[in-house]
Short mmCIF file of C-alpha atoms and ligand atoms in Angstrom, two decimals:
data_model
loop_
_atom_site.label_atom_id
_atom_site.label_comp_id
_atom_site.label_asym_id
_atom_site.label_seq_id
_atom_site.Cartn_x
_atom_site.Cartn_y
_atom_site.Cartn_z
CA UNK A 172 69.01 10.99 -12.87
CA UNK A 173 68.68 14.56 -11.62
CA UNK A 174 68.96 16.94 -14.59
CA UNK A 175 71.06 19.95 -13.71
CA UNK A 176 71.17 23.53 -14.98
CA UNK A 177 73.93 25.92 -13.97
CA UNK A 178 74.32 29.68 -13.58
CA UNK A 179 77.85 31.11 -13.60
CA UNK A 180 80.80 29.95 -15.67
CA UNK A 181 83.75 30.57 -13.39
CA UNK A 182 86.14 27.81 -12.16
CA UNK A 183 83.92 26.97 -9.19
CA UNK A 184 81.14 25.81 -11.51
CA UNK A 185 83.56 23.52 -13.32
CA UNK A 186 84.68 22.07 -10.00
CA UNK A 187 81.08 21.51 -8.91
CA UNK A 188 80.12 19.80 -12.18
CA UNK A 189 83.10 17.47 -11.82
CA UNK A 190 81.85 16.64 -8.31
CA UNK A 191 78.30 16.01 -9.56
CA UNK A 192 79.70 13.73 -12.28
CA UNK A 193 81.26 11.61 -9.52
CA UNK A 194 77.82 11.06 -7.96
CA UNK A 195 76.48 9.37 -11.14
CA UNK A 196 73.15 10.89 -10.06
CA UNK A 197 73.33 14.37 -11.55
CA UNK A 198 73.49 15.00 -15.30
CA UNK A 199 74.35 18.45 -16.64
CA UNK A 200 71.73 19.42 -19.24
CA UNK A 201 71.45 23.25 -19.26
CA UNK A 202 73.86 26.17 -18.98
CA UNK A 203 72.99 29.83 -18.49
CA UNK A 204 75.61 32.47 -19.24
CA UNK A 205 75.33 36.08 -20.28
CA UNK A 206 77.53 35.20 -23.23
CA UNK A 207 77.20 32.15 -25.44
CA UNK A 208 80.98 31.90 -25.94
CA UNK A 209 81.58 31.50 -22.19
CA UNK A 210 78.95 28.76 -21.95
CA UNK A 211 80.48 26.98 -24.94
CA UNK A 212 83.97 27.25 -23.48
CA UNK A 213 82.84 25.73 -20.15
CA UNK A 214 81.04 22.88 -21.92
CA UNK A 215 84.14 22.20 -24.01
CA UNK A 216 86.40 22.22 -20.93
CA UNK A 217 84.08 19.70 -19.29
CA UNK A 218 83.98 17.59 -22.50
CA UNK A 219 80.17 17.54 -22.38
CA UNK A 220 77.85 17.00 -25.33
CA UNK A 221 74.23 17.96 -26.12
CA UNK A 222 74.02 20.71 -23.50
CA UNK A 223 71.36 23.37 -23.97
CA UNK A 224 72.66 26.98 -23.72
CA UNK A 225 70.57 30.00 -22.70
CA UNK A 226 71.66 33.62 -22.58
CA UNK A 227 68.27 34.76 -21.31
CA UNK A 228 67.49 33.88 -17.69
CA UNK A 229 63.70 33.71 -18.13
CA UNK A 230 64.08 31.37 -21.11
CA UNK A 231 66.61 29.28 -19.10
CA UNK A 232 64.15 28.68 -16.27
CA UNK A 233 61.40 27.64 -18.70
CA UNK A 234 63.61 24.76 -19.88
CA UNK A 235 62.97 21.24 -18.66
CA UNK A 236 65.52 20.43 -15.92
CA UNK A 237 65.12 19.55 -12.22
CA UNK A 238 67.75 21.41 -10.26
CA UNK A 239 69.80 24.56 -10.68
CA UNK A 240 73.27 25.23 -9.25
CA UNK A 241 73.77 28.97 -8.78
CA UNK A 242 77.37 30.24 -8.68
CA UNK A 243 76.89 33.91 -9.52
CA UNK A 244 78.06 36.88 -7.37
CA UNK A 245 76.41 36.78 -3.91
CA UNK A 246 74.17 39.78 -4.56
CA UNK A 247 72.41 37.93 -7.42
CA UNK A 248 71.69 34.70 -5.52
CA UNK A 249 68.35 35.75 -4.05
CA UNK A 250 66.66 36.93 -7.26
CA UNK A 251 67.96 33.96 -9.26
CA UNK A 252 67.04 31.39 -6.59
CA UNK A 253 63.57 32.96 -6.26
CA UNK A 254 63.03 32.78 -10.01
CA UNK A 255 64.20 29.14 -9.98
CA UNK A 256 61.82 28.16 -7.18
CA UNK A 257 58.94 29.96 -8.91
CA UNK A 258 59.68 27.85 -11.99
CA UNK A 259 59.67 24.52 -10.15
CA UNK A 260 63.44 23.99 -9.89
CA UNK A 261 65.28 22.69 -6.82
CA UNK A 262 68.06 25.09 -5.86
CA UNK A 263 71.68 24.51 -4.87
CA UNK A 264 73.05 27.99 -4.26
CA UNK A 265 76.62 28.94 -3.43
CA UNK A 266 77.46 30.33 -0.01
CA UNK A 267 76.18 32.66 1.28
CA UNK A 268 72.78 31.95 -0.24
CA UNK A 269 71.38 35.39 0.61
CA UNK A 270 72.39 38.92 1.60
CA UNK A 271 69.74 39.31 4.35
CA UNK A 272 67.81 36.98 6.64
CA UNK A 273 64.59 38.34 5.13
CA UNK A 274 65.71 37.04 1.73
CA UNK A 275 66.56 33.68 3.27
CA UNK A 276 63.12 33.36 4.87
CA UNK A 277 61.41 34.22 1.57
CA UNK A 278 63.36 31.51 -0.28
CA UNK A 279 62.78 29.00 2.50
CA UNK A 280 59.00 29.68 2.45
CA UNK A 281 58.85 29.47 -1.34
CA UNK A 282 60.76 26.20 -1.46
CA UNK A 283 58.51 24.73 1.23
CA UNK A 284 55.31 25.95 -0.48
CA UNK A 285 56.37 24.53 -3.86
CA UNK A 286 57.71 21.24 -2.45
CA UNK A 287 61.26 21.96 -3.66
CA UNK A 288 64.73 21.64 -2.16
CA UNK A 289 66.86 24.65 -1.20
CA UNK A 290 70.49 23.81 -0.44
CA UNK A 291 73.23 26.24 0.56
CA UNK A 292 76.51 24.92 -0.84
CA UNK A 293 78.61 25.04 2.34
CA UNK A 294 81.03 22.47 0.96
CA UNK A 295 83.35 21.97 3.92
CA UNK A 296 80.78 20.78 6.50
CA UNK A 297 80.08 17.73 4.31
CA UNK A 298 83.70 16.64 4.04
CA UNK A 299 84.92 13.55 5.98
CA UNK A 300 87.51 15.68 7.81
CA UNK A 301 84.74 17.94 9.16
CA UNK A 302 82.75 14.86 10.23
CA UNK A 303 85.85 13.80 12.17
CA UNK A 304 85.91 17.18 13.95
CA UNK A 305 82.20 16.79 14.81
CA UNK A 306 82.92 13.34 16.23
CA UNK A 307 85.77 14.67 18.41
CA UNK A 308 83.71 17.64 19.65
CA UNK A 309 80.77 15.35 20.49
CA UNK A 310 83.03 12.95 22.38
CA UNK A 311 84.61 15.75 24.42
CA UNK A 312 81.64 18.11 24.69
CA UNK A 313 81.73 18.20 28.50
CA UNK A 314 85.22 19.71 28.40
CA UNK A 315 84.47 22.15 25.54
CA UNK A 316 85.84 25.57 26.47
CA UNK A 317 85.95 27.65 23.30
CA UNK A 318 87.50 27.95 19.88
CA UNK A 319 89.38 30.28 17.61
CA UNK A 320 89.08 30.06 13.85
CA UNK A 321 91.14 31.83 11.26
CA UNK A 322 90.55 32.11 7.52
CA UNK A 323 92.52 34.93 5.98
CA UNK A 324 93.67 34.67 2.38
CA UNK A 325 95.02 37.44 0.12
CA UNK A 326 92.56 37.52 -2.75
CA UNK A 327 93.83 37.50 -6.32
CA UNK A 328 91.06 40.04 -6.92
CA UNK A 329 92.45 42.42 -4.29
CA UNK A 330 95.16 43.44 -6.76
CA UNK A 331 92.40 44.34 -9.25
CA UNK A 332 90.65 46.28 -6.49
CA UNK A 333 93.86 48.19 -5.68
CA UNK A 334 94.30 48.92 -9.40
CA UNK A 335 90.98 50.76 -9.34
CA UNK A 336 88.90 48.04 -10.97
CA UNK A 337 85.72 47.05 -9.23
CA UNK A 338 85.74 43.26 -8.75
CA UNK A 339 82.32 41.97 -7.65
CA UNK A 340 83.62 40.45 -4.42
CA UNK A 341 84.80 43.84 -3.11
CA UNK A 342 81.48 45.62 -3.71
CA UNK A 343 78.41 46.21 -1.56
CA UNK A 344 76.34 45.83 -4.75
CA UNK A 345 77.22 42.13 -4.89
CA UNK A 346 77.29 41.58 -1.10
CA UNK A 347 81.04 41.05 -1.01
CA UNK A 348 83.76 41.40 1.63
CA UNK A 349 85.67 39.07 3.92
CA UNK A 350 82.79 38.14 6.22
CA UNK A 351 80.41 37.03 3.47
CA UNK A 352 83.08 35.42 1.31
CA UNK A 353 85.31 33.62 3.82
CA UNK A 354 83.79 34.31 7.25
CA UNK A 355 80.77 32.26 6.21
CA UNK A 356 82.87 29.07 6.44
CA UNK A 357 83.98 29.80 9.98
CA UNK A 358 80.45 30.77 11.03
CA UNK A 359 79.37 27.37 9.71
CA UNK A 360 82.14 25.78 11.84
CA UNK A 361 80.70 27.40 14.95
CA UNK A 362 77.02 26.75 14.15
CA UNK A 363 77.45 23.08 13.25
CA UNK A 364 79.78 22.34 16.18
CA UNK A 365 78.35 24.57 18.92
CA UNK A 366 74.88 25.75 17.81
CA UNK A 367 73.50 29.27 17.79
CA UNK A 368 75.48 31.88 19.78
CA UNK A 369 73.84 34.27 22.24
CA UNK A 370 75.65 37.33 20.95
CA UNK A 371 77.45 38.30 17.75
CA UNK A 372 79.95 41.12 17.40
CA UNK A 373 82.06 41.99 14.35
CA UNK A 374 84.85 44.53 14.22
CA UNK A 375 85.64 45.22 10.57
CA UNK A 376 88.57 46.82 8.80
CA UNK A 377 86.78 48.70 6.02
CA UNK A 378 87.85 49.23 2.43
CA UNK A 379 86.88 52.45 0.67
CA UNK A 380 84.29 50.48 -1.35
CA UNK A 381 82.31 49.94 1.89
CA UNK A 382 83.00 46.23 2.39
CA UNK A 383 85.23 44.62 5.02
CA UNK A 384 88.72 43.72 3.80
CA UNK A 385 89.28 41.85 7.05
CA UNK A 386 87.92 41.72 10.57
CA UNK A 387 87.52 40.02 13.95
CA UNK A 388 84.27 38.28 14.82
CA UNK A 389 83.25 37.16 18.30
CA UNK A 390 80.45 34.67 18.87
CA UNK A 391 79.41 34.46 22.51
CA UNK A 392 78.04 31.18 23.84
CA UNK A 393 76.76 30.72 27.42
CA UNK A 394 79.98 29.05 28.63
CA UNK A 395 82.66 30.19 26.18
CA UNK A 396 83.57 32.47 23.29
CA UNK A 397 84.48 31.68 19.71
CA UNK A 398 86.96 34.17 18.24
CA UNK A 399 87.28 34.37 14.49
CA UNK A 400 89.76 36.22 12.27
CA UNK A 401 88.97 36.61 8.58
CA UNK A 402 90.40 38.58 5.71
CA UNK A 403 90.88 38.93 1.98
CA UNK A 404 93.63 41.56 2.02
CA UNK A 405 96.39 39.60 3.79
CA UNK A 406 97.56 36.03 4.39
CA UNK A 407 97.43 34.27 7.75
CA UNK A 408 99.14 30.99 8.58
CA UNK A 409 97.64 30.77 12.07
CA UNK A 410 96.06 27.43 12.88
CA UNK A 411 92.50 27.23 14.14
CA UNK A 412 91.85 25.60 17.50
CA UNK A 413 89.06 24.04 19.51
CA UNK A 414 89.69 24.02 23.26
CA UNK A 415 88.80 21.24 25.70
CA UNK A 416 90.33 22.57 28.92
CA UNK A 417 93.89 21.21 28.96
CA UNK A 418 93.59 19.59 25.51
CA UNK A 419 93.34 21.27 22.12
CA UNK A 420 92.26 20.15 18.66
CA UNK A 421 94.27 21.98 16.00
CA UNK A 422 92.86 22.61 12.51
CA UNK A 423 95.26 23.84 9.86
CA UNK A 424 92.61 26.28 8.62
CA UNK A 425 89.14 27.50 9.57
CA UNK A 426 87.54 27.10 6.15
CA UNK A 427 89.68 24.87 4.01
CA UNK A 428 90.55 22.20 6.53
CA UNK A 429 93.01 19.54 5.42
CA UNK A 430 94.88 18.48 8.56
CA UNK A 431 94.06 17.87 12.24
CA UNK A 432 96.27 17.45 15.31
CA UNK A 433 95.51 16.77 18.95
CA UNK A 434 97.63 18.51 21.60
CA UNK A 435 97.64 17.49 25.25
CA UNK A 436 98.70 19.30 28.39
CA UNK A 437 102.27 18.01 28.07
CA UNK A 438 102.65 19.57 24.61
CA UNK A 439 102.46 16.14 22.95
CA UNK A 440 101.04 16.77 19.51
CA UNK A 441 99.63 13.80 17.62
CA UNK A 442 98.25 13.58 14.13
CA UNK A 443 94.50 12.87 13.88
CA UNK A 444 93.95 10.74 10.77
CA UNK A 445 91.14 12.08 8.58
CA UNK A 446 90.21 11.78 4.92
CA UNK A 447 90.41 14.68 2.49
CA UNK A 448 89.10 14.28 -1.06
CA UNK A 449 90.97 15.88 -3.94
CA UNK A 450 87.83 17.75 -5.02
CA UNK A 451 86.43 19.46 -1.89
CA UNK A 452 82.98 19.60 -3.51
CA UNK A 453 82.60 15.81 -3.91
CA UNK A 454 81.05 15.29 -0.48
CA UNK A 455 78.39 17.99 -0.76
CA UNK A 456 77.41 16.87 -4.28
CA UNK A 457 76.91 13.28 -3.16
CA UNK A 458 75.07 14.38 -0.02
CA UNK A 459 72.65 16.62 -1.97
CA UNK A 460 72.05 13.79 -4.44
CA UNK A 461 71.44 11.32 -1.62
CA UNK A 462 69.02 13.61 0.23
CA UNK A 463 66.99 14.21 -2.93
CA UNK A 464 66.86 10.60 -4.09
CA UNK A 465 66.22 9.12 -0.63
CA UNK A 466 63.97 12.03 0.38
CA UNK A 467 65.91 12.29 3.66
CA UNK A 468 63.79 15.00 5.25
CA UNK A 469 65.54 14.93 8.64
CA UNK A 470 68.97 15.70 7.19
CA UNK A 471 67.49 18.26 4.80
CA UNK A 472 65.78 20.06 7.71
CA UNK A 473 69.03 20.03 9.69
CA UNK A 474 70.97 21.61 6.79
CA UNK A 475 68.28 24.22 6.25
CA UNK A 476 68.40 25.10 9.94
CA UNK A 477 72.18 25.51 9.78
CA UNK A 478 71.82 27.75 6.71
CA UNK A 479 69.14 29.89 8.37
CA UNK A 480 71.26 30.32 11.52
CA UNK A 481 74.40 31.14 9.52
CA UNK A 482 72.61 33.70 7.34
CA UNK A 483 71.13 35.32 10.46
CA UNK A 484 74.56 35.51 12.14
CA UNK A 485 76.12 37.01 9.00
CA UNK A 486 73.52 39.76 8.94
CA UNK A 487 73.84 40.40 12.70
CA UNK A 488 77.63 40.53 12.35
CA UNK A 489 77.74 42.98 9.49
CA UNK A 490 75.05 45.13 11.10
CA UNK A 491 77.15 45.28 14.29
CA UNK A 492 80.11 46.45 12.18
CA UNK A 493 78.08 48.94 10.16
CA UNK A 494 78.43 47.17 6.78
CA UNK A 495 75.55 48.12 4.51
CA UNK A 496 74.74 46.16 1.34
CA UNK A 497 72.68 47.45 -1.58
CA UNK A 498 70.32 44.53 -0.80
CA UNK A 499 69.43 46.27 2.50
CA UNK A 500 67.62 49.02 0.60
CA UNK A 501 65.16 46.46 -0.75
CA UNK A 502 64.20 45.42 2.81
N1 NAP B 174 82.33 26.77 -2.44
C1 NAP B 174 83.49 27.27 -2.83
O1 NAP B 174 84.54 26.70 -2.61
C2 NAP B 174 83.49 28.56 -3.58
C3 NAP B 174 84.66 29.04 -4.17
C4 NAP B 174 84.58 30.22 -4.93
C5 NAP B 174 83.39 30.90 -5.05
N2 NAP B 174 82.28 30.41 -4.42
C6 NAP B 174 81.00 31.11 -4.52
O2 NAP B 174 80.60 31.06 -5.88
C7 NAP B 174 79.90 32.26 -6.22
C8 NAP B 174 80.56 32.88 -7.44
O3 NAP B 174 81.84 33.33 -7.09
P1 NAP B 174 82.85 33.81 -8.21
O4 NAP B 174 84.07 34.24 -7.55
O5 NAP B 174 82.95 32.77 -9.29
O6 NAP B 174 82.05 35.09 -8.77
P2 NAP B 174 82.25 35.95 -10.10
O7 NAP B 174 83.49 35.49 -10.81
O8 NAP B 174 82.15 37.38 -9.74
O9 NAP B 174 80.98 35.58 -10.96
C9 NAP B 174 80.61 34.23 -11.21
C10 NAP B 174 79.81 34.14 -12.50
O10 NAP B 174 78.66 34.95 -12.41
C11 NAP B 174 78.45 35.65 -13.64
N3 NAP B 174 78.53 37.10 -13.38
C12 NAP B 174 79.62 37.82 -13.03
N4 NAP B 174 79.33 39.11 -12.91
C13 NAP B 174 78.03 39.24 -13.19
C14 NAP B 174 77.14 40.35 -13.27
N5 NAP B 174 77.57 41.60 -13.04
N6 NAP B 174 75.86 40.11 -13.61
C15 NAP B 174 75.43 38.86 -13.87
N7 NAP B 174 76.22 37.75 -13.82
C16 NAP B 174 77.51 37.95 -13.48
C17 NAP B 174 79.56 35.22 -14.60
O11 NAP B 174 79.03 34.24 -15.47
P3 NAP B 174 78.69 34.60 -17.00
O12 NAP B 174 79.67 35.63 -17.43
O13 NAP B 174 78.86 33.30 -17.68
O14 NAP B 174 77.27 35.11 -17.00
C18 NAP B 174 80.60 34.61 -13.69
O15 NAP B 174 81.25 33.50 -14.25
C19 NAP B 174 79.94 33.16 -4.98
O16 NAP B 174 78.72 33.05 -4.29
C20 NAP B 174 81.06 32.58 -4.15
O17 NAP B 174 80.86 32.77 -2.76
C21 NAP B 174 82.31 29.27 -3.71
#
């Protein structure tokens, strides 16, 4: 069994623990929260017993567990992942794992030096429906002529932002905004399916807090462009599309993909059967467990390369738009 510690007590942690339970390989043993009551409430919701609680991060990392899952605000990922790796823990860190490519390289080096795993939890690329998209792109790669992805969802926290509160996800302190929160999924789409682009350009619609509420991202490849629309301040129902000359693969969403269709030149649209698990984190949890238990270095290296490329693109994109994070000052 892989003993698991967690940081962060929001709903996403609960969802991830339920996914790790499905693997029968992970066992939750340790919880860190700034408040004991929140840790206790999460443990109770999950119906777990004999879980160790820490409210001090240094004490938490001294405890005896193998792997930590970090689901704190983005701006805290780097320092917490670094501390974990320095204390001999494998790291599964929520997307995006870092605020700058320099931070990513430091974590990557540290994990390598200490013989530990560093996973970025990009859940959707592990799902069967994404594997189906990869299969279709590979089969039709000669005809590939571009893509457009859209992931624009009105955030429940935008109301709090408009009310003058300061939710983490709309701050530069915690490396928030549409690109880092939702754009990261669509950048993963492009990197996994098409590789590294030659040029990155992001046009952001700024909020007064300094982050992007929404924006348009262009990734230029030698033979085609990928156009991406992302946002947290409005809802879009546009489908995402991958173009193969006369034919088109339609995705119902760029980041939370649950349905695929194939459209031909005669406007015949046919359903592409693909599996979608109820818990979208099941696939990544079982894949991380498999890689660690089977020591599948080739797949691990591939995932790390994706994560490095994605984190580089995110930084290039926000730099091109003029988005500055507090983490940039520490460069
Ligand atoms: N993969 C997915 O589908 C998915 C979905 C949602 C979010 N995420 C990712 O999960 C991460 C967390 O997102 P979230 O929306 O849950 O963030 P959040 O609500 O702002 O914070 C998550 C947790 O971090 C701790 N925290 C909050 N503010 C803090 C502060 N100022 N200092 C120290 N700790 C603080 C809290 O735990 P305690 O109060 O217990 O300390 C909180 O439960 C992000 O990286 C996000 O991108 C992923």
